[in-house]
Tab-separated table of C-alpha atoms in Angstrom:
chain	number	residue	atom	x	y	z
A	276	MET	CA	42.140	-3.789	-18.195
A	277	THR	CA	43.760	-2.628	-14.965
A	278	PRO	CA	41.204	-2.263	-12.150
A	279	ARG	CA	40.529	1.322	-11.172
A	280	LEU	CA	41.846	2.130	-7.720
A	281	SER	CA	39.654	3.727	-5.111
A	282	VAL	CA	39.915	7.463	-4.602
A	283	THR	CA	40.209	9.111	-1.221
A	284	ALA	CA	37.891	12.095	-0.884
A	285	ARG	CA	39.999	15.230	-1.091
A	286	THR	CA	39.468	18.815	-2.206
A	287	ALA	CA	41.185	22.150	-1.702
A	288	GLY	CA	38.654	22.892	1.019
A	289	PRO	CA	34.883	23.023	1.284
A	290	GLY	CA	33.007	25.828	-0.407
A	291	VAL	CA	29.987	27.657	0.931
A	292	LEU	CA	26.546	26.245	0.301
A	293	PRO	CA	24.412	29.164	-0.946
A	294	PRO	CA	21.609	30.505	1.263
A	295	LEU	CA	18.860	27.960	1.837
A	296	ARG	CA	15.236	28.777	1.090
A	297	PRO	CA	12.835	26.681	3.161
A	298	ILE	CA	9.695	25.032	1.811
A	299	PRO	CA	7.520	23.948	4.770
A	300	LEU	CA	5.644	20.698	4.254
A	301	GLY	CA	3.397	20.290	7.276
A	302	GLY	CA	5.217	17.057	8.042
A	303	THR	CA	8.484	15.914	9.592
A	304	GLY	CA	11.430	14.111	8.099
A	305	PRO	CA	11.536	14.498	4.281
A	306	GLU	CA	14.389	11.977	4.156
A	307	ASP	CA	14.829	11.870	0.355
A	308	VAL	CA	13.906	14.229	-2.492
A	309	VAL	CA	13.312	13.623	-6.211
A	310	VAL	CA	11.790	15.683	-9.032
A	311	ASP	CA	9.085	14.497	-11.452
A	312	ARG	CA	8.690	15.295	-15.159
A	313	GLU	CA	6.715	18.457	-14.334
A	314	GLY	CA	9.517	19.803	-12.153
A	315	ARG	CA	7.743	19.133	-8.853
A	316	VAL	CA	9.659	17.940	-5.808
A	317	ILE	CA	8.433	14.672	-4.281
A	318	THR	CA	9.298	13.519	-0.776
A	319	GLY	CA	7.975	11.290	1.994
A	320	VAL	CA	7.450	12.245	5.643
A	321	ALA	CA	7.279	10.420	8.955
A	322	ASP	CA	3.501	9.959	9.052
A	323	GLY	CA	3.581	7.934	5.830
A	324	ARG	CA	2.480	10.624	3.395
A	325	ILE	CA	4.106	11.152	-0.005
A	326	LEU	CA	4.031	14.877	-0.747
A	327	ARG	CA	4.626	17.057	-3.795
A	328	ALA	CA	5.562	20.750	-4.068
A	329	ARG	CA	7.078	23.116	-6.611
A	330	PRO	CA	10.614	24.323	-5.796
A	331	ARG	CA	9.890	27.833	-7.119
A	332	GLY	CA	6.925	30.099	-6.661
A	333	PRO	CA	4.175	29.778	-4.038
A	334	ALA	CA	4.663	26.845	-1.677
A	335	ARG	CA	1.632	24.677	-2.450
A	336	VAL	CA	1.952	21.187	-0.959
A	337	GLU	CA	-0.114	18.286	-2.310
A	338	GLN	CA	-0.485	14.762	-1.000
A	339	ILE	CA	0.164	12.042	-3.574
A	340	ALA	CA	-0.418	8.965	-1.439
A	341	ARG	CA	0.009	7.466	2.007
A	342	THR	CA	2.015	4.270	2.435
A	343	GLY	CA	0.931	3.374	5.966
A	344	GLY	CA	4.607	3.006	6.899
A	345	ARG	CA	7.687	5.228	6.825
A	346	PRO	CA	8.784	6.260	3.296
A	347	LEU	CA	12.503	6.906	2.775
A	348	GLY	CA	14.243	6.682	-0.618
A	349	LEU	CA	12.261	7.541	-3.769
A	350	GLU	CA	12.715	7.082	-7.519
A	351	VAL	CA	10.493	8.485	-10.284
A	352	LEU	CA	9.909	5.949	-13.070
A	353	PRO	CA	9.606	6.903	-16.765
A	354	ASP	CA	5.905	5.994	-16.827
A	355	GLY	CA	5.109	8.392	-13.985
A	356	ARG	CA	4.910	5.794	-11.251
A	357	LEU	CA	7.020	6.196	-8.133
A	358	LEU	CA	9.269	3.706	-6.363
A	359	VAL	CA	9.183	4.052	-2.584
A	360	CYS	CA	11.555	2.428	-0.121
A	361	ASP	CA	9.492	2.120	3.033
A	362	ALA	CA	11.429	1.315	6.196
A	363	GLU	CA	8.456	-0.629	7.579
A	364	ARG	CA	6.767	-2.129	4.514
A	365	GLY	CA	9.608	-2.767	2.044
A	366	LEU	CA	9.839	-1.783	-1.613
A	367	LEU	CA	6.631	-0.197	-2.903
A	368	ARG	CA	5.340	1.364	-6.109
A	369	VAL	CA	2.836	4.217	-6.222
A	370	THR	CA	0.672	4.780	-9.288
A	371	PRO	CA	-0.533	8.184	-10.540
A	372	GLU	CA	-3.930	7.191	-9.139
A	373	ALA	CA	-2.383	6.954	-5.635
A	374	ASP	CA	-2.575	3.163	-5.460
A	375	VAL	CA	0.234	1.694	-3.351
A	376	GLU	CA	1.560	-1.633	-4.657
A	377	ASP	CA	3.800	-4.037	-2.759
A	378	LEU	CA	6.842	-5.095	-4.785
A	379	VAL	CA	9.174	-6.698	-2.225
A	380	ASP	CA	8.536	-7.358	1.453
A	381	ARG	CA	10.694	-10.473	1.886
A	382	VAL	CA	14.105	-11.633	0.664
A	383	ALA	CA	14.840	-15.368	0.700
A	384	GLY	CA	11.973	-15.839	3.155
A	385	GLU	CA	13.243	-13.163	5.543
A	386	PRO	CA	11.230	-9.939	6.061
A	387	LEU	CA	12.793	-7.013	4.221
A	388	ARG	CA	13.953	-4.802	7.061
A	389	PHE	CA	14.872	-1.128	6.735
A	390	CYS	CA	14.469	-0.714	2.973
A	391	SER	CA	16.358	2.498	2.323
A	392	SER	CA	17.034	3.670	-1.252
A	393	ALA	CA	16.422	2.678	-4.876
A	394	ALA	CA	17.512	3.410	-8.443
A	395	ALA	CA	15.871	2.133	-11.645
A	396	ALA	CA	17.627	1.209	-14.891
A	397	ALA	CA	16.216	2.031	-18.323
A	398	ASP	CA	14.918	-1.528	-18.757
A	399	GLY	CA	12.990	-1.399	-15.478
A	400	THR	CA	15.501	-3.270	-13.327
A	401	VAL	CA	15.453	-1.892	-9.779
A	402	TYR	CA	18.505	-1.712	-7.533
A	403	PHE	CA	17.672	-1.089	-3.895
A	404	THR	CA	19.244	-1.237	-0.454
A	405	ALA	CA	18.390	-2.581	2.960
A	406	SER	CA	20.430	-0.714	5.557
A	407	SER	CA	20.472	-3.346	8.309
A	408	ARG	CA	19.207	-6.835	9.072
A	409	ARG	CA	19.299	-6.181	12.834
A	410	PHE	CA	18.146	-2.626	13.431
A	411	GLY	CA	15.178	-0.639	12.152
A	412	LEU	CA	14.981	3.030	11.283
A	413	GLN	CA	14.301	4.183	14.847
A	414	GLU	CA	17.570	2.603	15.983
A	415	TRP	CA	19.789	3.543	13.050
A	416	LEU	CA	22.469	4.822	15.425
A	417	GLY	CA	22.704	1.381	17.005
A	418	ASP	CA	23.728	-0.123	13.680
A	419	LEU	CA	26.460	2.478	13.226
A	420	MET	CA	27.759	2.058	16.777
A	421	GLU	CA	27.703	-1.735	16.795
A	422	ARG	CA	28.971	-1.852	13.200
A	423	THR	CA	26.812	-4.832	12.302
A	424	ALA	CA	27.714	-4.629	8.571
A	425	THR	CA	24.482	-6.423	7.654
A	426	GLY	CA	23.379	-4.076	4.883
A	427	ARG	CA	22.593	-5.357	1.396
A	428	LEU	CA	22.321	-4.192	-2.203
A	429	LEU	CA	19.543	-6.043	-4.029
A	430	ARG	CA	18.226	-6.265	-7.565
A	431	LEU	CA	14.662	-6.809	-8.772
A	432	LEU	CA	14.268	-7.708	-12.444
A	433	PRO	CA	11.527	-6.079	-14.568
A	434	GLY	CA	9.383	-9.182	-14.447
A	435	GLY	CA	9.404	-9.233	-10.656
A	436	GLY	CA	9.995	-12.477	-8.780
A	437	GLU	CA	12.554	-13.111	-6.062
A	438	PRO	CA	15.045	-10.255	-5.590
A	439	GLU	CA	18.730	-11.074	-5.968
A	440	VAL	CA	21.309	-10.116	-3.328
A	441	LEU	CA	24.163	-8.445	-5.223
A	442	LEU	CA	26.264	-7.264	-2.279
A	443	ASP	CA	26.078	-8.381	1.338
A	444	ASP	CA	27.813	-7.394	4.566
A	445	LEU	CA	27.649	-3.673	3.764
A	446	ASP	CA	28.302	-1.189	6.553
A	447	PHE	CA	24.856	0.468	6.747
A	448	ALA	CA	23.843	0.351	3.073
A	449	ASN	CA	22.128	3.604	2.179
A	450	GLY	CA	21.863	5.619	-1.047
A	451	VAL	CA	22.147	3.937	-4.445
A	452	VAL	CA	22.838	5.423	-7.892
A	453	LEU	CA	23.539	4.170	-11.410
A	454	ALA	CA	26.237	5.471	-13.750
A	455	GLU	CA	24.980	7.470	-16.730
A	456	ASP	CA	25.677	4.521	-19.046
A	457	GLU	CA	24.484	2.035	-16.394
A	458	SER	CA	27.877	0.307	-16.447
A	459	TRP	CA	27.985	0.318	-12.637
A	460	VAL	CA	25.872	0.877	-9.584
A	461	ALA	CA	27.189	2.573	-6.451
A	462	VAL	CA	25.923	2.274	-2.903
A	463	ALA	CA	26.694	4.508	0.074
A	464	GLU	CA	28.115	2.651	3.068
A	465	THR	CA	27.240	5.193	5.718
A	466	GLY	CA	29.180	3.480	8.512
A	467	ALA	CA	32.335	3.147	6.409
A	468	TYR	CA	32.376	6.702	4.955
A	469	ARG	CA	32.590	5.395	1.386
A	470	LEU	CA	30.769	4.699	-1.873
A	471	THR	CA	31.126	1.098	-2.987
A	472	ARG	CA	30.723	0.281	-6.666
A	473	LEU	CA	29.599	-2.883	-8.457
A	474	TRP	CA	30.320	-3.214	-12.172
A	475	LEU	CA	27.323	-4.303	-14.237
A	476	THR	CA	28.774	-4.388	-17.768
A	477	GLY	CA	32.134	-4.710	-19.513
A	478	PRO	CA	35.228	-6.741	-18.609
A	479	ARG	CA	34.787	-6.101	-14.883
A	480	THR	CA	31.165	-7.270	-14.694
A	481	GLY	CA	30.453	-8.575	-11.199
A	482	GLN	CA	33.564	-7.007	-9.670
A	483	ARG	CA	33.314	-4.750	-6.638
A	484	ASP	CA	35.573	-1.782	-5.924
A	485	THR	CA	35.435	1.603	-4.198
A	486	LEU	CA	34.338	4.720	-6.060
A	487	VAL	CA	35.456	7.065	-3.264
A	488	GLU	CA	36.452	6.505	0.348
A	489	ASN	CA	37.416	8.410	3.487
A	490	LEU	CA	34.511	10.811	3.093
A	491	PRO	CA	34.342	13.727	5.569
A	492	GLY	CA	30.960	12.625	6.914
A	493	PHE	CA	28.205	10.026	6.849
A	494	PRO	CA	26.904	9.559	3.280
A	495	GLY	CA	23.146	9.249	2.915
A	496	ASN	CA	21.058	9.266	-0.243
A	497	LEU	CA	22.689	9.579	-3.656
A	498	SER	CA	21.404	11.056	-6.907
A	499	ARG	CA	22.835	11.669	-10.369
A	500	GLY	CA	23.110	15.230	-11.608
A	501	THR	CA	24.483	16.809	-14.771
A	502	ASP	CA	27.725	15.650	-16.404
A	503	GLY	CA	27.591	12.376	-14.525
A	504	THR	CA	28.017	14.027	-11.129
A	505	VAL	CA	26.957	11.831	-8.212
A	506	TRP	CA	25.448	13.982	-5.473
A	507	VAL	CA	26.006	12.767	-1.921
A	508	ALA	CA	24.040	14.010	1.072
A	509	LEU	CA	26.219	14.106	4.192
A	510	ALA	CA	24.025	13.491	7.222
A	511	GLY	CA	26.701	14.739	9.597
A	512	PRO	CA	30.459	15.188	9.979
A	513	ARG	CA	32.733	12.422	11.153
A	514	GLN	CA	33.161	12.194	14.914
A	515	ARG	CA	36.309	10.967	16.622
A	516	PRO	CA	34.535	8.957	19.348
A	517	LEU	CA	32.619	7.012	16.731
A	518	ASP	CA	35.754	6.487	14.637
A	519	TRP	CA	37.465	5.070	17.724
A	520	LEU	CA	34.462	2.901	18.560
A	521	ARG	CA	34.556	1.330	15.087
A	522	ARG	CA	37.957	-0.150	15.970
A	523	ALA	CA	36.906	-1.364	19.424
A	524	PRO	CA	35.942	-4.984	20.222
A	525	ALA	CA	32.350	-5.997	19.526
A	526	ALA	CA	31.516	-6.213	23.234
A	527	VAL	CA	32.627	-2.609	23.741
A	528	ARG	CA	30.545	-1.433	20.791
A	529	ARG	CA	27.450	-3.193	22.116
A	530	ALA	CA	27.957	-1.712	25.593
A	531	ALA	CA	28.367	1.765	24.117
A	532	TRP	CA	25.080	1.434	22.238
A	533	ARG	CA	23.226	0.285	25.365
A	534	ALA	CA	24.501	3.381	27.159
A	535	ALA	CA	23.685	5.752	24.279
A	536	ARG	CA	20.297	4.298	23.348
A	537	PRO	CA	18.124	6.354	25.761
A	538	LEU	CA	19.945	9.614	25.036
A	539	PRO	CA	18.582	12.204	22.565
A	540	ILE	CA	20.357	12.580	19.235
A	541	ARG	CA	21.752	16.066	18.675
A	542	PRO	CA	22.948	16.484	15.068
A	543	ARG	CA	25.402	19.283	14.478
A	544	PRO	CA	23.934	22.443	12.894
A	545	VAL	CA	25.620	22.063	9.502
A	546	ALA	CA	24.274	21.270	6.030
A	547	ARG	CA	26.776	19.662	3.648
A	548	VAL	CA	26.684	17.919	0.275
A	549	LEU	CA	29.321	16.556	-2.095
A	550	GLY	CA	29.313	16.262	-5.888
A	551	ILE	CA	31.549	13.438	-7.127
A	552	GLY	CA	32.636	12.743	-10.697
A	553	PRO	CA	32.445	9.257	-12.253
A	554	GLY	CA	36.142	8.649	-11.512
A	555	GLY	CA	35.823	9.550	-7.833
A	556	ARG	CA	37.105	13.142	-8.018
A	557	ILE	CA	35.146	15.601	-5.883
A	558	ARG	CA	33.684	18.349	-8.065
A	559	HIS	CA	31.678	20.082	-5.337
A	560	ASP	CA	32.130	20.225	-1.570
A	561	LEU	CA	29.525	22.592	-0.180
A	562	ARG	CA	28.523	23.299	3.402
A	563	ARG	CA	26.768	25.933	5.483
A	564	ARG	CA	26.982	26.187	9.245
A	565	GLY	CA	24.201	27.595	11.366
A	566	ALA	CA	21.765	27.398	8.447
A	567	GLY	CA	18.928	26.162	10.635
A	568	TYR	CA	18.887	22.913	8.680
A	569	ARG	CA	20.484	19.749	10.042
A	570	MET	CA	21.143	16.163	9.079
A	571	VAL	CA	20.911	16.420	5.297
A	572	THR	CA	19.943	12.951	4.061
A	573	GLY	CA	18.736	13.751	0.522
A	574	VAL	CA	20.042	15.928	-2.315
A	575	TYR	CA	18.811	16.389	-5.880
A	576	GLU	CA	19.991	18.689	-8.670
A	577	HIS	CA	17.327	20.307	-10.840
A	578	ASP	CA	17.200	23.358	-13.108
A	579	GLY	CA	20.247	25.069	-11.617
A	580	MET	CA	19.191	24.314	-8.050
A	581	LEU	CA	20.010	21.906	-5.278
A	582	ILE	CA	17.078	20.520	-3.292
A	583	LEU	CA	17.855	19.088	0.149
A	584	GLY	CA	15.912	16.812	2.460
A	585	SER	CA	16.456	15.783	6.076
A	586	LEU	CA	15.442	12.916	8.335
A	587	LEU	CA	14.649	15.417	11.114
A	588	GLU	CA	13.495	18.728	9.669
A	589	LYS	CA	9.915	19.872	8.957
A	590	GLY	CA	10.471	20.824	5.345
A	591	ILE	CA	12.862	20.766	2.427
A	592	VAL	CA	15.238	23.559	1.418
A	593	VAL	CA	16.338	24.863	-1.966
A	594	CYS	CA	19.457	26.781	-3.007
A	595	GLU	CA	21.151	27.867	-6.211
A	596	LEU	CA	23.806	25.525	-7.581
A	597	PRO	CA	27.275	27.140	-7.494
A	598	GLY	CA	30.042	26.368	-9.954
A	599	PRO	CA	32.390	23.383	-9.528
A	600	VAL	CA	35.395	23.327	-7.199
């Protein structure tokens, strides 16, 4: 079989993201969003709480658990338990009784740093990412500016044990998602503006290629919607100075980060998400400027809606799902 070539992100032009309805949480930084079997949105905030709220009707927020760290990517398991990627503690699992279990905190004897996102297969295998081996969450910009390319995609088998490193040297490994038939797993390389794919079954098992590249912004968390659509949260648009810096010598990149480190981060006031088909074609390209919601890092499709999360904002937002491009 001829290997599938990578697809450069391209559409006729971005559409308009419908009006956003806020759901305040009483916490900051709902970085990822998922939906449980009862249709409730689950997210984690900066103070370590895992929260739950309904996307329609009165905004009633409940606390599920508290990790004691900084929860990022989430995945609801078929048995009702919840996978949590905690940037400080590693890969966790939360039971319906609010017990927090440690699954992975070290890889090959090295502390698991900056655990970011996870996806679970039907047999219980967990695929998860570590964004950087040098920088933690509070210095995520440093990893992008220095271009350390120390991110990893890992796999934990159902029986537990030592996690396996599937892909190494990723450029800020972030969101992860499985194909509908679980024939491949894709990971967002935020610093490279692309989704990298690893084949899990079939004649290309073990081969790595690119699902889509040259994205118009920094891809964050991924989720799978209807018809095999892969939803991509774009944390921000591409910026020419950073594109130039990526091509500069390592010493220049390190000097630029030292200069930028004490400065405040000012994300642009735009919310944008992409919906990508299994072959890399963009089905949705939706954005809204001046929406009062910045740095979209999580997106989830549910019941005709899109639910968005952000590393910076104080709540999630919900909007109706428009038709495809």
